[in-house]
Short mmCIF file of C-alpha atoms in Angstrom, two decimals:
data_model
loop_
_atom_site.label_atom_id
_atom_site.label_comp_id
_atom_site.label_asym_id
_atom_site.label_seq_id
_atom_site.Cartn_x
_atom_site.Cartn_y
_atom_site.Cartn_z
CA LYS J 1 -15.02 9.43 -21.23
CA ALA J 2 -12.28 11.63 -19.69
CA GLY J 3 -11.06 10.68 -16.23
CA VAL J 4 -10.12 12.78 -13.21
CA THR J 5 -7.72 15.52 -14.40
CA GLN J 6 -5.33 17.16 -12.08
CA THR J 7 -2.95 20.11 -12.83
CA PRO J 8 -0.13 20.75 -12.50
CA ARG J 9 1.39 17.34 -12.50
CA TYR J 10 4.73 18.44 -11.02
CA LEU J 11 5.75 21.47 -9.09
CA ILE J 12 8.49 22.67 -6.82
CA LYS J 13 7.89 25.32 -4.18
CA THR J 14 9.94 26.97 -1.45
CA ARG J 15 9.27 26.69 2.18
CA GLY J 16 6.84 29.39 3.28
CA GLN J 17 5.15 29.75 -0.11
CA GLN J 18 1.71 28.64 -0.83
CA VAL J 19 0.42 26.36 -3.66
CA THR J 20 -2.82 25.74 -5.35
CA LEU J 21 -3.75 22.46 -7.03
CA SER J 22 -6.64 21.94 -9.35
CA CYS J 23 -8.89 18.96 -10.11
CA SER J 24 -11.51 18.38 -12.64
CA PRO J 25 -13.73 15.46 -11.78
CA ILE J 26 -15.23 13.01 -14.22
CA SER J 27 -18.19 14.53 -15.99
CA GLY J 28 -21.37 14.05 -13.92
CA HIS J 29 -19.48 13.35 -10.69
CA ARG J 30 -20.42 15.64 -7.91
CA SER J 31 -18.18 14.62 -5.08
CA VAL J 32 -14.48 15.51 -5.04
CA SER J 33 -12.11 14.38 -2.44
CA TRP J 34 -8.42 14.88 -1.84
CA TYR J 35 -5.71 12.66 -0.41
CA GLN J 36 -2.09 13.14 0.47
CA GLN J 37 0.40 10.32 -0.09
CA THR J 38 3.73 10.34 1.52
CA PRO J 39 6.27 7.39 2.06
CA GLY J 40 5.98 7.80 5.86
CA GLN J 41 2.20 8.31 6.28
CA GLY J 42 0.82 6.56 3.38
CA LEU J 43 -2.42 7.66 1.84
CA GLN J 44 -4.44 10.03 3.94
CA PHE J 45 -7.73 11.59 3.41
CA LEU J 46 -7.69 15.47 3.32
CA PHE J 47 -11.24 16.55 2.63
CA GLU J 48 -14.29 15.88 0.51
CA TYR J 49 -16.58 18.37 -1.25
CA PHE J 50 -20.04 17.98 -2.49
CA SER J 51 -22.20 20.65 -4.03
CA GLU J 52 -19.63 23.28 -3.10
CA THR J 53 -19.71 22.29 0.55
CA GLN J 54 -17.08 20.56 2.54
CA ARG J 55 -18.65 17.38 3.76
CA ASN J 56 -15.75 15.68 5.47
CA LYS J 57 -12.47 16.65 6.69
CA GLY J 58 -9.46 14.65 7.65
CA ASN J 59 -6.88 15.37 10.44
CA PHE J 60 -4.82 18.07 8.75
CA PRO J 61 -3.81 21.54 10.00
CA GLY J 62 -5.79 24.60 8.84
CA ARG J 63 -3.00 25.38 6.28
CA PHE J 64 -4.73 22.87 4.11
CA SER J 65 -7.95 24.14 2.58
CA GLY J 66 -10.01 23.43 -0.50
CA ARG J 67 -13.09 24.52 -2.30
CA GLN J 68 -15.49 23.26 -5.05
CA PHE J 69 -17.01 25.29 -7.74
CA SER J 70 -20.53 25.00 -9.21
CA ASN J 71 -19.23 22.91 -12.13
CA SER J 72 -17.76 20.47 -9.52
CA ARG J 73 -14.26 21.31 -10.25
CA SER J 74 -12.17 21.68 -7.08
CA GLU J 75 -8.97 23.28 -5.83
CA MET J 76 -6.92 22.69 -2.79
CA ASN J 77 -4.50 25.18 -1.21
CA VAL J 78 -1.61 24.69 1.03
CA SER J 79 -0.32 27.84 2.68
CA THR J 80 2.96 28.37 4.39
CA LEU J 81 4.49 25.30 2.96
CA GLU J 82 6.75 23.10 5.06
CA LEU J 83 9.21 20.49 3.90
CA GLY J 84 6.95 17.81 5.18
CA ASP J 85 4.27 18.84 2.77
CA SER J 86 6.24 17.30 -0.09
CA ALA J 87 3.93 14.55 -1.33
CA LEU J 88 1.69 13.24 -4.10
CA TYR J 89 -1.66 14.84 -3.88
CA LEU J 90 -4.43 12.80 -5.33
CA CYS J 91 -7.86 13.98 -6.33
CA ALA J 92 -10.73 11.63 -6.63
CA SER J 93 -14.35 11.88 -7.72
CA SER J 94 -17.59 9.93 -7.52
CA PHE J 95 -21.29 10.31 -8.15
CA ALA J 96 -21.59 10.75 -4.39
CA GLY J 97 -24.16 7.99 -3.65
CA SER J 98 -23.89 5.20 -1.21
CA GLY J 99 -20.88 3.05 -1.99
CA ASN J 100 -20.13 4.59 -5.32
CA THR J 101 -16.93 3.73 -7.05
CA ILE J 102 -14.31 6.42 -6.39
CA TYR J 103 -11.99 7.26 -9.22
CA PHE J 104 -8.56 8.87 -8.87
CA GLY J 105 -6.50 11.27 -11.02
CA GLU J 106 -2.87 10.89 -11.68
CA GLY J 107 -1.96 13.21 -8.87
CA SER J 108 0.10 16.39 -8.38
CA TRP J 109 3.71 15.74 -7.25
CA LEU J 110 4.66 18.62 -4.91
CA THR J 111 8.24 19.11 -3.73
CA VAL J 112 9.01 21.76 -1.10
CA VAL J 113 12.60 22.83 -0.88
CA ALA G 1 -12.35 3.08 14.47
CA GLN G 2 -11.62 1.80 11.01
CA LYS G 3 -8.42 0.27 10.03
CA VAL G 4 -7.03 -1.63 7.05
CA THR G 5 -3.95 -3.91 7.36
CA GLN G 6 -1.85 -5.12 4.47
CA ALA G 7 0.75 -7.16 6.23
CA GLN G 8 2.82 -7.89 3.06
CA THR G 9 5.05 -4.96 2.36
CA GLU G 10 6.65 -6.44 -0.79
CA ILE G 11 6.17 -9.55 -2.84
CA SER G 12 8.40 -10.71 -5.57
CA VAL G 13 7.36 -13.39 -8.03
CA VAL G 14 8.34 -14.74 -11.41
CA GLU G 15 6.05 -14.40 -14.36
CA LYS G 16 3.25 -16.85 -14.54
CA GLU G 17 3.22 -17.54 -10.79
CA ASP G 18 -0.04 -16.93 -8.91
CA VAL G 19 0.13 -14.38 -6.12
CA THR G 20 -2.24 -13.56 -3.34
CA LEU G 21 -2.33 -10.14 -1.68
CA ASP G 22 -3.82 -10.08 1.74
CA CYS G 23 -6.04 -7.43 3.24
CA VAL G 24 -7.61 -7.54 6.74
CA TYR G 25 -9.94 -4.70 7.91
CA GLU G 26 -11.53 -3.53 11.08
CA THR G 27 -14.80 -1.73 11.34
CA ARG G 28 -17.75 -1.55 13.70
CA ASP G 29 -20.18 -0.68 10.83
CA THR G 30 -22.58 -3.24 9.55
CA THR G 31 -22.54 -1.67 6.16
CA TYR G 32 -19.26 -0.88 4.56
CA TYR G 33 -17.39 -1.02 1.28
CA LEU G 34 -14.14 -2.47 0.36
CA PHE G 35 -11.81 -1.50 -2.62
CA TRP G 36 -8.66 -2.49 -4.27
CA TYR G 37 -6.60 -0.02 -6.30
CA LYS G 38 -3.47 -0.51 -8.33
CA GLN G 39 -0.84 2.22 -8.30
CA PRO G 40 1.75 2.03 -11.14
CA PRO G 41 4.87 4.36 -10.92
CA SER G 42 3.01 7.11 -12.54
CA GLY G 43 1.07 7.66 -9.46
CA GLU G 44 -2.56 7.24 -10.51
CA LEU G 45 -4.71 4.93 -8.35
CA VAL G 46 -6.45 2.61 -10.70
CA PHE G 47 -9.74 1.20 -9.52
CA LEU G 48 -9.91 -2.60 -9.56
CA ILE G 49 -12.90 -3.57 -7.61
CA ARG G 50 -15.59 -2.44 -5.02
CA ARG G 51 -17.47 -4.79 -2.81
CA ASN G 52 -20.21 -4.01 -0.30
CA SER G 53 -20.41 -5.76 3.05
CA PHE G 54 -23.60 -7.62 2.08
CA ASP G 55 -22.16 -9.28 -0.94
CA GLU G 56 -19.74 -12.03 0.07
CA GLN G 57 -19.60 -13.61 -3.40
CA ASN G 58 -16.13 -14.10 -4.74
CA GLU G 59 -15.48 -12.32 -8.03
CA ILE G 60 -13.35 -13.13 -10.94
CA SER G 61 -12.21 -10.80 -13.63
CA GLY G 62 -9.89 -12.23 -16.10
CA ARG G 63 -6.68 -13.17 -14.25
CA TYR G 64 -7.82 -11.19 -11.02
CA SER G 65 -10.04 -12.74 -8.34
CA TRP G 66 -11.17 -11.56 -4.99
CA ASN G 67 -12.08 -13.55 -1.85
CA PHE G 68 -14.23 -11.64 0.65
CA GLN G 69 -14.73 -13.38 3.94
CA LYS G 70 -16.62 -11.47 6.70
CA SER G 71 -15.93 -14.14 9.31
CA THR G 72 -12.26 -13.30 9.14
CA SER G 73 -12.61 -9.59 8.06
CA SER G 74 -10.50 -10.35 5.00
CA PHE G 75 -10.66 -9.25 1.38
CA ASN G 76 -7.83 -10.96 -0.43
CA PHE G 77 -6.82 -10.46 -4.00
CA THR G 78 -5.30 -13.03 -6.23
CA ILE G 79 -3.50 -12.56 -9.51
CA THR G 80 -3.30 -15.75 -11.54
CA ALA G 81 -0.45 -16.29 -13.95
CA SER G 82 1.16 -12.96 -13.04
CA GLN G 83 2.72 -10.81 -15.71
CA VAL G 84 5.45 -8.12 -15.66
CA VAL G 85 2.73 -5.42 -16.25
CA ASP G 86 1.17 -6.44 -12.91
CA SER G 87 4.21 -4.89 -11.11
CA ALA G 88 2.79 -2.00 -8.99
CA VAL G 89 1.68 -1.15 -5.53
CA TYR G 90 -1.68 -2.44 -4.64
CA PHE G 91 -3.89 -0.78 -2.03
CA CYS G 92 -6.84 -2.16 -0.17
CA ALA G 93 -9.28 0.46 1.16
CA LEU G 94 -12.45 0.67 3.34
CA SER G 95 -15.26 3.14 3.57
CA SER G 96 -18.35 3.33 5.75
CA SER G 97 -21.98 3.74 4.62
CA TYR G 98 -22.13 7.29 6.21
CA ASN G 99 -18.73 8.40 4.84
CA THR G 100 -18.69 6.62 1.52
CA ASP G 101 -16.21 9.02 -0.03
CA LYS G 102 -13.73 8.87 2.79
CA LEU G 103 -11.40 5.95 2.11
CA ILE G 104 -9.27 4.39 4.71
CA PHE G 105 -6.29 2.89 2.96
CA GLY G 106 -3.89 0.14 3.95
CA THR G 107 -0.20 0.75 3.69
CA GLY G 108 -0.08 -1.11 0.29
CA THR G 109 1.74 -4.11 -1.08
CA ARG G 110 4.48 -3.66 -3.65
CA LEU G 111 4.35 -6.47 -6.18
CA GLN G 112 7.31 -7.12 -8.45
CA VAL G 113 6.88 -9.53 -11.20
CA PHE G 114 10.20 -10.63 -12.84
CA PRO G 115 10.35 -12.09 -16.32
#
């Protein structure tokens, strides 16, 4: 069974631009969450979507946004990119029940120059 | 507030040695979930184990074993007879029963296994 798929895998953007990252969850999974990983801050929760609704949000500025589609696929967007947004962005999916296992994709490596 | 501490930043061992990765957590919840993930250089977080707070049984899976002790708020991970392929960063994580899809991660332990 296919795992969590993220696209693109690598991208380079310029400060001030915006970026959209895509995530396809494991088939049947209805919850999708996003994490940012940087050397300085480690792994931090961005937000979680379930049934096209944002259910949880981490402590990130409004430049970070996301959405989920009816097929559970999700996108996250970062506007007005800053150098500090350079990071590995990881998407995860689960069945969205209590204590369900959360599976991660390979991530999207974003470099902002 | 919830917190996960992995005090060991980096561990180096020689192949076939046993190694234990420590994880200490803090939470006020009575129901919570603990996880271990492995992150190879490719970046993907590979799920290893999930344990709920009511299940204190230790678990063994091949060369991997986990020791969960609520009394000391620890969930330690041991690799027996380590192999070069075990080299990776290992993360311990915590979630609560009301926010099960929001993982609080530790800072990770980088394990290097030398031949």
